mmCIF file of C-alpha atoms in Angstrom:
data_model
loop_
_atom_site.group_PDB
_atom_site.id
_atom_site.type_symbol
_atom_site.label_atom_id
_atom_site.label_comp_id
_atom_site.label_asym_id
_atom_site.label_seq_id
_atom_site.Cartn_x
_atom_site.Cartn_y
_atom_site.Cartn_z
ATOM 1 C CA UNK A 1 -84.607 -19.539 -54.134
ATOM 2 C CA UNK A 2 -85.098 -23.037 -55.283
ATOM 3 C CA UNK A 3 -88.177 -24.896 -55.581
ATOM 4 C CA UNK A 4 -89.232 -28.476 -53.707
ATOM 5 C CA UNK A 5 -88.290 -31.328 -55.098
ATOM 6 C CA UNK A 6 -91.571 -32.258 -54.258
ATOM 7 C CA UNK A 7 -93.322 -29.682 -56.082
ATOM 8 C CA UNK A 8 -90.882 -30.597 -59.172
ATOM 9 C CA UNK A 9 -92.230 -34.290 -59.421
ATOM 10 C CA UNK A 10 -95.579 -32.880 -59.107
ATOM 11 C CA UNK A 11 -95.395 -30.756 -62.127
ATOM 12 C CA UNK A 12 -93.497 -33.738 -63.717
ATOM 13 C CA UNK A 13 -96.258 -35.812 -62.838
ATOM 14 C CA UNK A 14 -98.976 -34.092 -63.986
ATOM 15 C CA UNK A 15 -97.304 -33.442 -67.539
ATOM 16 C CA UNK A 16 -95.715 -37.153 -68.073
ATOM 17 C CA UNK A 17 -98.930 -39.163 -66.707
ATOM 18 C CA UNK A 18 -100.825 -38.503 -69.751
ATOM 19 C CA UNK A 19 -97.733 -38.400 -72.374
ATOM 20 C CA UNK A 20 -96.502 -41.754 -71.040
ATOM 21 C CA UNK A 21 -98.285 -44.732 -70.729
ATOM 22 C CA UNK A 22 -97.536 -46.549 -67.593
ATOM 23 C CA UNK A 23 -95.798 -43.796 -65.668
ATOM 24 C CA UNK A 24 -94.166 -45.060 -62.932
ATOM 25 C CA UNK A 25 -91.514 -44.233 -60.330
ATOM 26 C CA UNK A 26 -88.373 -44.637 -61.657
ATOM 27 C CA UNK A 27 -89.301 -42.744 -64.621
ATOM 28 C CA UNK A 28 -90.301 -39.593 -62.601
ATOM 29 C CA UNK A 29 -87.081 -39.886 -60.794
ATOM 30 C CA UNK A 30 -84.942 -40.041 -64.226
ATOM 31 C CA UNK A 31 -86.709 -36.586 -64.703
ATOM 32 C CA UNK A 32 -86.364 -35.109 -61.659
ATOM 33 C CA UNK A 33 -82.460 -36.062 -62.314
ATOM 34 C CA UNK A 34 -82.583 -34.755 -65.652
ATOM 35 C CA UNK A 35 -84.312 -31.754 -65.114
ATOM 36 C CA UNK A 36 -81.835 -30.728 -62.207
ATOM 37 C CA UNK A 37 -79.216 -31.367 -64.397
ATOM 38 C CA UNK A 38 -80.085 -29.380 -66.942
ATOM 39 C CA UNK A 39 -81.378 -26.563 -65.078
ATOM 40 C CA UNK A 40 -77.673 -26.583 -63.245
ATOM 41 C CA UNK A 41 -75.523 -26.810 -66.904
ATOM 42 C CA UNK A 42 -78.384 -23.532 -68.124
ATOM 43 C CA UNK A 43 -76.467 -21.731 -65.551
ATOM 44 C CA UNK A 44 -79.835 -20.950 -63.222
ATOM 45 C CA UNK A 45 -78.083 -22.986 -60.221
ATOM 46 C CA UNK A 46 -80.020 -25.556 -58.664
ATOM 47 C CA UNK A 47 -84.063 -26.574 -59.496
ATOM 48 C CA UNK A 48 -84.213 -28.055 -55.901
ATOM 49 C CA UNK A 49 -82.397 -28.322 -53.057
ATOM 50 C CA UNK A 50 -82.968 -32.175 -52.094
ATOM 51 C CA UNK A 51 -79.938 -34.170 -52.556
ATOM 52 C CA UNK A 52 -80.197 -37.090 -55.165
ATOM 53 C CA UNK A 53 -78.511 -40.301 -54.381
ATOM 54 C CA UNK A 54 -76.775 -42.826 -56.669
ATOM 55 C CA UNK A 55 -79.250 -46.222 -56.509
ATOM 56 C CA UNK A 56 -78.519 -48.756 -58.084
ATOM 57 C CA UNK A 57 -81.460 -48.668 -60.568
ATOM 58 C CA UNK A 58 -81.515 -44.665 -61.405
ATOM 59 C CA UNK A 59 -80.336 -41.780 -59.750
ATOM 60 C CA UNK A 60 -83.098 -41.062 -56.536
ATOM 61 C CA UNK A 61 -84.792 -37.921 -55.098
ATOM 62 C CA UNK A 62 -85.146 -39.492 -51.868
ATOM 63 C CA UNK A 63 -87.513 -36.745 -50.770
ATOM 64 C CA UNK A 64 -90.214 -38.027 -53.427
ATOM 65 C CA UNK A 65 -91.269 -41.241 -51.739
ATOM 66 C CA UNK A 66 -93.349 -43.354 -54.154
ATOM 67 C CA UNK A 67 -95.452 -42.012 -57.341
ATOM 68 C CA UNK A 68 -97.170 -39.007 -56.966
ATOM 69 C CA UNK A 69 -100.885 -39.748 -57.524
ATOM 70 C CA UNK A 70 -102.031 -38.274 -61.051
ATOM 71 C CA UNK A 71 -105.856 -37.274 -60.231
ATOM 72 C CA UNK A 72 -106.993 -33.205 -60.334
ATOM 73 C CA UNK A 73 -107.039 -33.884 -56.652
ATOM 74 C CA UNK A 74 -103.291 -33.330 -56.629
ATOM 75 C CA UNK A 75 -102.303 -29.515 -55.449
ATOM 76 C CA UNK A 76 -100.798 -27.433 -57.463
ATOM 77 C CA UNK A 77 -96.959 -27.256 -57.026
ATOM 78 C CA UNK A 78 -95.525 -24.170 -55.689
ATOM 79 C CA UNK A 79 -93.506 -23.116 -58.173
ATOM 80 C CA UNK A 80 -91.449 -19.978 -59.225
ATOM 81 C CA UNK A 81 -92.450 -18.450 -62.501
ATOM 82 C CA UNK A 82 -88.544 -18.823 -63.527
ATOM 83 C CA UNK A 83 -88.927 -22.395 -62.009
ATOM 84 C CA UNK A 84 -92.552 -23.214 -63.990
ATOM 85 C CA UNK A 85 -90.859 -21.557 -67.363
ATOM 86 C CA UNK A 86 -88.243 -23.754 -67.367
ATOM 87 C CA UNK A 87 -90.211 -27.064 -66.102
ATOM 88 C CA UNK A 88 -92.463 -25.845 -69.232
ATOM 89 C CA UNK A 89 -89.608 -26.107 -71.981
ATOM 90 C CA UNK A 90 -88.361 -29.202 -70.327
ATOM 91 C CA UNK A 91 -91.619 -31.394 -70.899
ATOM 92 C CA UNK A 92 -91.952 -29.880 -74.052
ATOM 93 C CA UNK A 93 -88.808 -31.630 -75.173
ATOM 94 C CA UNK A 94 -88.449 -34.685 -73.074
ATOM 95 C CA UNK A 95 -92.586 -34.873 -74.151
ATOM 96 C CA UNK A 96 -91.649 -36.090 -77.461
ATOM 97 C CA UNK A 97 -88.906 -38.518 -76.359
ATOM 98 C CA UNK A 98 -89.820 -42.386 -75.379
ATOM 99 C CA UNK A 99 -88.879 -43.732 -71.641
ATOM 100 C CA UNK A 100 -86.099 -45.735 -73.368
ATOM 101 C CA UNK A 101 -84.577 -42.611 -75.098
ATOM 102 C CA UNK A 102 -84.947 -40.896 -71.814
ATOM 103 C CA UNK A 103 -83.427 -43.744 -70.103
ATOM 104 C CA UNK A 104 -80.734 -44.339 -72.188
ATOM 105 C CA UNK A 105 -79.695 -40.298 -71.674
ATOM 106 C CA UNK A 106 -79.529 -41.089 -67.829
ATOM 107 C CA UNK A 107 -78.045 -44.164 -67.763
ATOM 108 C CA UNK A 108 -75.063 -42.520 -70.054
ATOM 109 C CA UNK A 109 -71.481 -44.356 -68.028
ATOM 110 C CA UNK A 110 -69.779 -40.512 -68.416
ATOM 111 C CA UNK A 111 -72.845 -39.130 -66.390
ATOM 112 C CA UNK A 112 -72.980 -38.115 -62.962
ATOM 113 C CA UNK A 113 -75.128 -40.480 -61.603
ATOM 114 C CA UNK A 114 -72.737 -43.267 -62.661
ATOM 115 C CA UNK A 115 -69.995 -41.901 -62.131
ATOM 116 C CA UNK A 116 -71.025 -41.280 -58.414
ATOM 117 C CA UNK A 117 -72.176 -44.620 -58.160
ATOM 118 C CA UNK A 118 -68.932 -45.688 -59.355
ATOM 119 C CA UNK A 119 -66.736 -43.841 -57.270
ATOM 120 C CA UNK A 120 -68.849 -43.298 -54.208
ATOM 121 C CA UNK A 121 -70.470 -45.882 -54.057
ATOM 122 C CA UNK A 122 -74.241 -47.214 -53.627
ATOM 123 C CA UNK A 123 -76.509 -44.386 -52.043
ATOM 124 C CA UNK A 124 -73.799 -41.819 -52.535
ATOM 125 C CA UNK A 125 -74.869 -38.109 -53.144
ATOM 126 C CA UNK A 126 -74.415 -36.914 -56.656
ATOM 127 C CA UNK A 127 -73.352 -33.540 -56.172
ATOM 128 C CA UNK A 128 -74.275 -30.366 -58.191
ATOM 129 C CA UNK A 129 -70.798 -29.472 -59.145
ATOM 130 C CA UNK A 130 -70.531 -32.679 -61.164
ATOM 131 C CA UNK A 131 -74.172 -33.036 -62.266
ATOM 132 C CA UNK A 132 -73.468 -29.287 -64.030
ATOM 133 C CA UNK A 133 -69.950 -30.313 -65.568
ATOM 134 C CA UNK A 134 -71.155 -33.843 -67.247
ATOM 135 C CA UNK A 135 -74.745 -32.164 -68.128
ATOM 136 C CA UNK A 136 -72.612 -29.213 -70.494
ATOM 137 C CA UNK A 137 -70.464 -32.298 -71.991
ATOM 138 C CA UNK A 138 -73.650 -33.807 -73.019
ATOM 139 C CA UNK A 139 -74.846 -29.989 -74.694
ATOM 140 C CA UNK A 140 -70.971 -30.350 -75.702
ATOM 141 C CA UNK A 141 -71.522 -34.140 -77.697
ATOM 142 C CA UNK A 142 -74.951 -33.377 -79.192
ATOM 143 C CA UNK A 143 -73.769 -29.913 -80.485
ATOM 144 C CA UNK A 144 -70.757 -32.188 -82.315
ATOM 145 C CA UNK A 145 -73.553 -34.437 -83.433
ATOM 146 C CA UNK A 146 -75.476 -31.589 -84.964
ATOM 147 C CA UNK A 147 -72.409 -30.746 -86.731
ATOM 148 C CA UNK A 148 -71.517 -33.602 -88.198
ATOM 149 C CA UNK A 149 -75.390 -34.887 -88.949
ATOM 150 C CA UNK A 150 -75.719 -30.999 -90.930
ATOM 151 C CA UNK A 151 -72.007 -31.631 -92.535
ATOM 152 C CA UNK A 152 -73.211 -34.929 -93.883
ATOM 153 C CA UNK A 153 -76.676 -33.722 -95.236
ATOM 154 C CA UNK A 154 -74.958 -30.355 -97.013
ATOM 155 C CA UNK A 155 -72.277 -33.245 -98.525
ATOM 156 C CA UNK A 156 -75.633 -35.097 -99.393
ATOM 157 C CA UNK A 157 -77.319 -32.665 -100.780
ATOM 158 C CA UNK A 158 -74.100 -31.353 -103.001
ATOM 159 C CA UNK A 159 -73.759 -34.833 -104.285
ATOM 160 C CA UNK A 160 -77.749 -35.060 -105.023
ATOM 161 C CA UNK A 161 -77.398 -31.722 -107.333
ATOM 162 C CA UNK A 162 -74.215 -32.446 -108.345
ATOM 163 C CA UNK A 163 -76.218 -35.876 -110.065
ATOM 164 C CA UNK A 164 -78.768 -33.585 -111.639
ATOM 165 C CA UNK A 165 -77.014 -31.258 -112.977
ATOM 166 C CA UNK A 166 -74.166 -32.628 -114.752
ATOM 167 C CA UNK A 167 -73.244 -29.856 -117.264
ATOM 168 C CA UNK A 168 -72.878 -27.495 -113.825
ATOM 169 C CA UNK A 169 -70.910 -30.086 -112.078
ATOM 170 C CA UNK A 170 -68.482 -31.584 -114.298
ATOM 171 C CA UNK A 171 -64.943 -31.499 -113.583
ATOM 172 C CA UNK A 172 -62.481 -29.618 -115.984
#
């Protein structure tokens, strides 16, 4: 069963408050889009139910009115251990990213959201379907940018020893 949406942003919340200065609502909603999107292309199905819209500014939760308040008064968000252990990984590694890099991975033109937007219109419902299918081209493009980043460093690296050791390395 999928969790809230609600509960989602709350867990967001509480993690991005303190690792980004000035949290605010557009950035929890570029999570909440990410985080659906990459729990759908992971192959668990959907993190929430709530529909997310294509605004014109970033892809909306319209179920998460406003910013969560931060403060330990907050509840804590109901939350599937399968749900939690995946929200867990997910602020691990969008922890260490900047709004901007986080921004610029939403904002992508071959994304869902856009594509939505662009097709469907303003307010338009970005559907899970698509949000899965453009979420495993992006594992698809930064698994081709691993490659080629490793191919480059081992060509590097050849050319480094190769510079060193010029009695090994010398053509015949």
């Amino acid at each position: 069963m999928a969790s809230r949406a609600q509960d989602v942003a709350i867990y967001l919340s509480h993690h991005f408050h303190h690792a980004w200065e000035g949290f605010g609502f557009f950035d929890l909603q570029r999570l909440l889009y990410l985080a659906q999107g990459w729990h759908l292309a992971s192959g668990r199905g959907v993190l929430f139910s709530e529909s997310i819209g294509a605004h014109k500014a970033a892809p909306l939760t319209y179920s998460v009115k406003g910013l969560l308040p931060m403060e330990e008064m907050l509840p804590h968000p109901d939350l599937s251990p399968q749900d939690e252990e995946f929200l867990d990984s997910f602020c691990t590694t969008y922890g260490v990213a900047d709004r901007g890099a986080v921004r610029r991975q939403v904002d992508r033109e071959d994304g869902a959201w856009r594509l939505t937007q662009l097709i469907g219109g303003e307010g338009a419902t970005v559907h899970p379907q698509l949000m899965e299918a453009t979420f495993r081209l992006m594992l698809l493009d930064h698994a081709e940018s691993g490659r080629q980043l490793r191919k480059s460093q081992i060509i590097s690296q050849k050319q480094r020893f190769a510079g060193g050791n010029v009695v090994a390395f010398r053509g015949r």
